[in-house]
Tab-separated table of N, CA and C in Angstrom:
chain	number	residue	atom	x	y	z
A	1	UNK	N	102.003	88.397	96.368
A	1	UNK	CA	103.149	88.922	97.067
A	1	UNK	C	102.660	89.574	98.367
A	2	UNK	N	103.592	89.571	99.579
A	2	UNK	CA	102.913	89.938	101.033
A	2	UNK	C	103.310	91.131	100.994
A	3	UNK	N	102.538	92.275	101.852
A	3	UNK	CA	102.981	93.606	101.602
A	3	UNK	C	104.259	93.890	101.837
A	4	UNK	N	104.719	92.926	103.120
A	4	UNK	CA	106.378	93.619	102.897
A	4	UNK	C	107.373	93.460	102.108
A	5	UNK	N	106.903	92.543	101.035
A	5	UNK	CA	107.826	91.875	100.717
A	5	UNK	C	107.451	93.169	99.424
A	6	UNK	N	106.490	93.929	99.070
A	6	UNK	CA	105.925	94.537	98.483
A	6	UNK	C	106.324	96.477	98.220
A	7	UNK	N	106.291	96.586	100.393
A	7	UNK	CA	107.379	97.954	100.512
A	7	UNK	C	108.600	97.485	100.075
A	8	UNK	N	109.382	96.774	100.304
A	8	UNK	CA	110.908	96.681	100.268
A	8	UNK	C	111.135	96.786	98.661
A	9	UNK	N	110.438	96.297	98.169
A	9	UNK	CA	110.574	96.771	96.521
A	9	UNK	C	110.728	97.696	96.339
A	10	UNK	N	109.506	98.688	96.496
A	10	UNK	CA	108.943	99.699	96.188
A	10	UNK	C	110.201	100.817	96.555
A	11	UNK	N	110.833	100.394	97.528
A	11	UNK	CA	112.115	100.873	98.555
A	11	UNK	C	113.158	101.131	97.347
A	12	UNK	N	113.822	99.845	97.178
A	12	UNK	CA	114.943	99.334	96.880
A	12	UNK	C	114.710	99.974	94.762
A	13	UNK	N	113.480	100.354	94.150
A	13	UNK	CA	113.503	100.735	93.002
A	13	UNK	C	113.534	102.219	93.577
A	14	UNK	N	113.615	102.682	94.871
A	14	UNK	CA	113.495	104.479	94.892
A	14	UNK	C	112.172	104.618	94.741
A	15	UNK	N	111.088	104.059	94.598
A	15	UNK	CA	110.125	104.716	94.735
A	15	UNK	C	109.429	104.882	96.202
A	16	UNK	N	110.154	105.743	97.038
A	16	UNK	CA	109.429	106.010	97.930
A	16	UNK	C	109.782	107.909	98.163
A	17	UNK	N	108.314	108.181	98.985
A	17	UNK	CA	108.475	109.565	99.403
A	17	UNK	C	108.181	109.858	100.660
A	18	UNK	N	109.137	110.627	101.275
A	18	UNK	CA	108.870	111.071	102.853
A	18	UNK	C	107.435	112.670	102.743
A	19	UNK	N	106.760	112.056	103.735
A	19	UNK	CA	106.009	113.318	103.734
A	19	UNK	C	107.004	114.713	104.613
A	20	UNK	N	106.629	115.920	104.878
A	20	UNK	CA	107.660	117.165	105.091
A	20	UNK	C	107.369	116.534	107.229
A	21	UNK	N	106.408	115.915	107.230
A	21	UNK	CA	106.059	115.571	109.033
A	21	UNK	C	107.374	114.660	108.953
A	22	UNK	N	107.578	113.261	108.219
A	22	UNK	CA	108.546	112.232	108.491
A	22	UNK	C	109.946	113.006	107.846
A	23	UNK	N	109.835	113.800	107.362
A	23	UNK	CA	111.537	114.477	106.950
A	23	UNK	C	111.827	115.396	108.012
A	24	UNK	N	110.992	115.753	108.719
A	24	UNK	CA	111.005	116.597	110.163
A	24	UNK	C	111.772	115.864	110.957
A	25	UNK	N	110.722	114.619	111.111
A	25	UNK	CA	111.461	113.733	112.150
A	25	UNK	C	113.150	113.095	111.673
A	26	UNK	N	113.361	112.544	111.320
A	26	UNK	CA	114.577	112.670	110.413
A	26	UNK	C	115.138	113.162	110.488
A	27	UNK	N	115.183	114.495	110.563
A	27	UNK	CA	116.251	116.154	111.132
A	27	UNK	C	116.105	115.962	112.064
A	28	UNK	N	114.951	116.069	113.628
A	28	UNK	CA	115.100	116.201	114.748
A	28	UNK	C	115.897	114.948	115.310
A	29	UNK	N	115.440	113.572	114.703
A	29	UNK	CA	116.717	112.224	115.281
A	29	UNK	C	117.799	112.263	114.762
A	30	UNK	N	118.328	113.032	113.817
A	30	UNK	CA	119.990	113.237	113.223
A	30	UNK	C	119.872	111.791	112.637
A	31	UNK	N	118.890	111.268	111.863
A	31	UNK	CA	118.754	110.334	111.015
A	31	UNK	C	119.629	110.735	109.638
A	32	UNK	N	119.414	109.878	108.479
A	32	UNK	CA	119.472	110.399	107.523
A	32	UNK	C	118.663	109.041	106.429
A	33	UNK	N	118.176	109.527	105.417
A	33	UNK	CA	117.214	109.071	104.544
A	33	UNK	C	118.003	107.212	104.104
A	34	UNK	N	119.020	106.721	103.880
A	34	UNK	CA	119.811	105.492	104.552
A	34	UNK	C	119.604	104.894	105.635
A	35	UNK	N	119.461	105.437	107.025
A	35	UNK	CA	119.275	105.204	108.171
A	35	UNK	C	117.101	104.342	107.934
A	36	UNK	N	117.082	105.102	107.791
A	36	UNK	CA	115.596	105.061	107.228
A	36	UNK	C	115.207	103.519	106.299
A	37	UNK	N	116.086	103.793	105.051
A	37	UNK	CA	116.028	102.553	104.023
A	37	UNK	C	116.503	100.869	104.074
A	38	UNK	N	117.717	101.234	104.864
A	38	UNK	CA	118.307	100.287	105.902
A	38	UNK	C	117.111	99.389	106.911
A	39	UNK	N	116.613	100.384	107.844
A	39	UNK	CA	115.698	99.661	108.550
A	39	UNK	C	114.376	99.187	107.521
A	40	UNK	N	114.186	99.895	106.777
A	40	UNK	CA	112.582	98.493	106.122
A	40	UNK	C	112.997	97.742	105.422
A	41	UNK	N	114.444	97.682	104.623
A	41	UNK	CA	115.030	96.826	103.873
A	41	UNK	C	115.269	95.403	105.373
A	42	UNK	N	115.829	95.958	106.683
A	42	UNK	CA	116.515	94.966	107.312
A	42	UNK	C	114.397	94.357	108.232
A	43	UNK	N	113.072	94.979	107.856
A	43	UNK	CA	112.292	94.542	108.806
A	43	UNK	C	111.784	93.276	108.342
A	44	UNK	N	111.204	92.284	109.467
A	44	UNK	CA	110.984	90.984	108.842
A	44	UNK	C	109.370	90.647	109.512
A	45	UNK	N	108.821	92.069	109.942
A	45	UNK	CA	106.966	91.999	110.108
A	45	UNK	C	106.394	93.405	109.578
A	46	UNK	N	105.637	93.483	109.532
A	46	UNK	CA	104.752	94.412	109.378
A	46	UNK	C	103.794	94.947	110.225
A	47	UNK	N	102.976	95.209	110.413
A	47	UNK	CA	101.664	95.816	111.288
A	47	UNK	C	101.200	96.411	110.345
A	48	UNK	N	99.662	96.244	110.018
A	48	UNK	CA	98.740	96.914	109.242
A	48	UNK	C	97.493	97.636	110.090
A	49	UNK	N	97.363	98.991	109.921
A	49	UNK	CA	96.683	99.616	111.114
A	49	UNK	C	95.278	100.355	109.588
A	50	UNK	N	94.739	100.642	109.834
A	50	UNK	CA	93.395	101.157	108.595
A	50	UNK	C	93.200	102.914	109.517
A	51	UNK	N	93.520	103.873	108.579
A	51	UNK	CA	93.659	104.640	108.961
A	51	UNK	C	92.026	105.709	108.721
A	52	UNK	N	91.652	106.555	109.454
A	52	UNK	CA	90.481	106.895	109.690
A	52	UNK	C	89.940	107.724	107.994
A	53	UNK	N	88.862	107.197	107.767
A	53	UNK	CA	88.637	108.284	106.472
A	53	UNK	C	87.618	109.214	106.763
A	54	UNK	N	87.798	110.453	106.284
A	54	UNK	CA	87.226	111.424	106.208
A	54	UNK	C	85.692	111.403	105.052
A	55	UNK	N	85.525	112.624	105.013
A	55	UNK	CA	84.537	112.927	103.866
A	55	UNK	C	84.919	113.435	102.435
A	56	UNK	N	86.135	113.606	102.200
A	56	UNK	CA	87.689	113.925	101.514
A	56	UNK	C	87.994	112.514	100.979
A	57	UNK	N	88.257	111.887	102.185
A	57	UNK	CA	89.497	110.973	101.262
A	57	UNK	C	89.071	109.645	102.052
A	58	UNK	N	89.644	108.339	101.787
A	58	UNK	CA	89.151	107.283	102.109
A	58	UNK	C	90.115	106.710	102.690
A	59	UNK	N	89.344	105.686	103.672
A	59	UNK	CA	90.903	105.210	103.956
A	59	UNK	C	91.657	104.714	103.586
A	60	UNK	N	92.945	104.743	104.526
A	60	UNK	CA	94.222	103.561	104.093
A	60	UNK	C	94.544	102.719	104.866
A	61	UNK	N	95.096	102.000	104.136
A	61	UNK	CA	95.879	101.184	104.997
A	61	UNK	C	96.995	101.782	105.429
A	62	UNK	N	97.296	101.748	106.743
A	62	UNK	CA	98.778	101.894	107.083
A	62	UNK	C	100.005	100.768	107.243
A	63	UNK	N	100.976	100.905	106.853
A	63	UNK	CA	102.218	99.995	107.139
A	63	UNK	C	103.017	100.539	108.680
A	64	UNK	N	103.443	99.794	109.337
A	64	UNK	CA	104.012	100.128	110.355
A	64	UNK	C	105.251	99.165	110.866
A	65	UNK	N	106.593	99.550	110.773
A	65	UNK	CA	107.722	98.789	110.931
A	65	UNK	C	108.709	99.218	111.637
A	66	UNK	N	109.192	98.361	112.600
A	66	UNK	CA	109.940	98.874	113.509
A	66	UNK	C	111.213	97.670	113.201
A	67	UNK	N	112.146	98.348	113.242
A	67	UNK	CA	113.911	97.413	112.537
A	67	UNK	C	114.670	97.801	112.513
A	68	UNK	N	116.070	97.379	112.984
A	68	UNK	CA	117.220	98.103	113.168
A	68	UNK	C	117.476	98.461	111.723
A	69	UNK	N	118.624	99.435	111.438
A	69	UNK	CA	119.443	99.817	110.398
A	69	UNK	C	120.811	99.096	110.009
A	70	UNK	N	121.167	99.170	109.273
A	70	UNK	CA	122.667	98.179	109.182
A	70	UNK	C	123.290	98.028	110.178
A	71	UNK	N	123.506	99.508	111.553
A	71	UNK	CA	124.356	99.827	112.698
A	71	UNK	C	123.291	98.888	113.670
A	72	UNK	N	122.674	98.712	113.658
A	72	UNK	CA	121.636	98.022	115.144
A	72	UNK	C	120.654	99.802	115.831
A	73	UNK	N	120.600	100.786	115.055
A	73	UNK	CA	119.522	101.621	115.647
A	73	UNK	C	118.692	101.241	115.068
A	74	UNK	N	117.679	101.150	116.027
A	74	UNK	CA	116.170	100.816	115.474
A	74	UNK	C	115.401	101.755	115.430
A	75	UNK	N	114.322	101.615	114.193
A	75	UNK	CA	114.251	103.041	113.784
A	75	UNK	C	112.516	102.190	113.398
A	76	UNK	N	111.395	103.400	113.934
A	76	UNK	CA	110.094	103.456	113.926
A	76	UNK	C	109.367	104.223	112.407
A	77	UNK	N	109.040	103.502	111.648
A	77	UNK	CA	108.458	103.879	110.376
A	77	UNK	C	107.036	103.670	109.848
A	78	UNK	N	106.173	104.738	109.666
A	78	UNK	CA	104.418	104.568	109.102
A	78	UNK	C	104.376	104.505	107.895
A	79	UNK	N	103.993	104.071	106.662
A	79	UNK	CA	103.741	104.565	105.531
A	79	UNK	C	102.743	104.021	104.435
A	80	UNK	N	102.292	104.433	103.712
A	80	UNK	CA	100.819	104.217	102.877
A	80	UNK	C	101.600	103.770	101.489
A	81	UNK	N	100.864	103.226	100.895
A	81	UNK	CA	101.328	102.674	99.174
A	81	UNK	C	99.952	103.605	98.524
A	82	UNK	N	100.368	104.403	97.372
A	82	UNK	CA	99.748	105.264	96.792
A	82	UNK	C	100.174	104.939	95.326
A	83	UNK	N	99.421	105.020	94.706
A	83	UNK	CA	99.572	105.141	93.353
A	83	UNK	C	99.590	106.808	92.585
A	84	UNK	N	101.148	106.787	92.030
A	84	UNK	CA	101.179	108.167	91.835
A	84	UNK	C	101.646	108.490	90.211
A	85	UNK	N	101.363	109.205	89.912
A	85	UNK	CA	102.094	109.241	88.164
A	85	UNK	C	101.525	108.348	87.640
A	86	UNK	N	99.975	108.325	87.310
A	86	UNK	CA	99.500	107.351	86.877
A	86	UNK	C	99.282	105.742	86.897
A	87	UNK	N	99.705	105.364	86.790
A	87	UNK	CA	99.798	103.737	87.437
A	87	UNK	C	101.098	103.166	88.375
A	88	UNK	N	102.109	103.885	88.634
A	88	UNK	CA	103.534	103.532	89.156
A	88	UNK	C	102.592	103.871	90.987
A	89	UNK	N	102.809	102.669	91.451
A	89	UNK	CA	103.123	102.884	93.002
A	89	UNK	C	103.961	103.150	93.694
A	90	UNK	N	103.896	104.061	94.936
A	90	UNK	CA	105.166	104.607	96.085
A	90	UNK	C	104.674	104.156	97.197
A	91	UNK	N	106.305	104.115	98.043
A	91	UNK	CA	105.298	104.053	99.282
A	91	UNK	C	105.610	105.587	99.974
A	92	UNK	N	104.747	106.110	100.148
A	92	UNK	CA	104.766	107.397	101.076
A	92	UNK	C	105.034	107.433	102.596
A	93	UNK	N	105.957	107.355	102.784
A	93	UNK	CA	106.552	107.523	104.507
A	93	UNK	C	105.878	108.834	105.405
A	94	UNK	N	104.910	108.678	106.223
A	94	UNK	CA	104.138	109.476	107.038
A	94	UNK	C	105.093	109.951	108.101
A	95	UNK	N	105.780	108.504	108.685
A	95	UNK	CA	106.151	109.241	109.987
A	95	UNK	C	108.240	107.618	109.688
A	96	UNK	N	108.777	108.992	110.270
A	96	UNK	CA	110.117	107.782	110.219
A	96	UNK	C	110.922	108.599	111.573
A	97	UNK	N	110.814	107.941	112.721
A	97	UNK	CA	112.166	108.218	113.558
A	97	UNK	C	112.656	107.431	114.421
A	98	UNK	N	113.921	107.593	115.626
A	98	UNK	CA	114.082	106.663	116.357
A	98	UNK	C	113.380	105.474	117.342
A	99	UNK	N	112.971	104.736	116.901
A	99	UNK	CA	112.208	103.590	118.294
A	99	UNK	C	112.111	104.198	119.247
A	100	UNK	N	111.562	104.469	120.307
A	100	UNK	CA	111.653	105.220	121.692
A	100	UNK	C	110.859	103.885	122.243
């Protein structure tokens, strides 16, 4: 299965979590968490970026999707697939706001 086809699951069962940075953004664009689900449900690429690892933690992969919402705002979204609660995967939303 291709990763997007992989977030949009992960989406569409609720398993996803905004970090408190991407629920920020979200309040400051007068988004709302729909606005958000809409666009990775409606994206049809991905971008995979490998995000820097520390001496802590290792890297990730990043997801990166840019796609309108049901209305046509297009809306800019980062997020990592983590395995949380034992074997169940999320995808963790880093960063979600308007396209600029």
């Amino acid at each position: 299965m291709n990763v997007l086809t992989r977030i949009k699951r992960l989406v569409l069962k609720g398993r996803y979590i905004f970090t408190e940075k991407a629920a920020a953004e979200i309040d400051f664009d007068d988004l709302s968490e729909d606005d958000v689900v809409e666009s990775i449900l409606s994206a049809r690429r991905v971008v995979t970026k490998r995000s820097t690892s520390s001496d802590r933690l290792p890297a990730d992969k990043v997801y990166i999707l840019t796609a309108p919402n049901f209305s046509g705002l297009w809306i800019y979204t980062k997020g990592v697939i983590r395995r949380l609660n034992g074997d169940e995967n999320f995808y963790i939303l880093i960063s979600a706001k308007k396209e600029r």
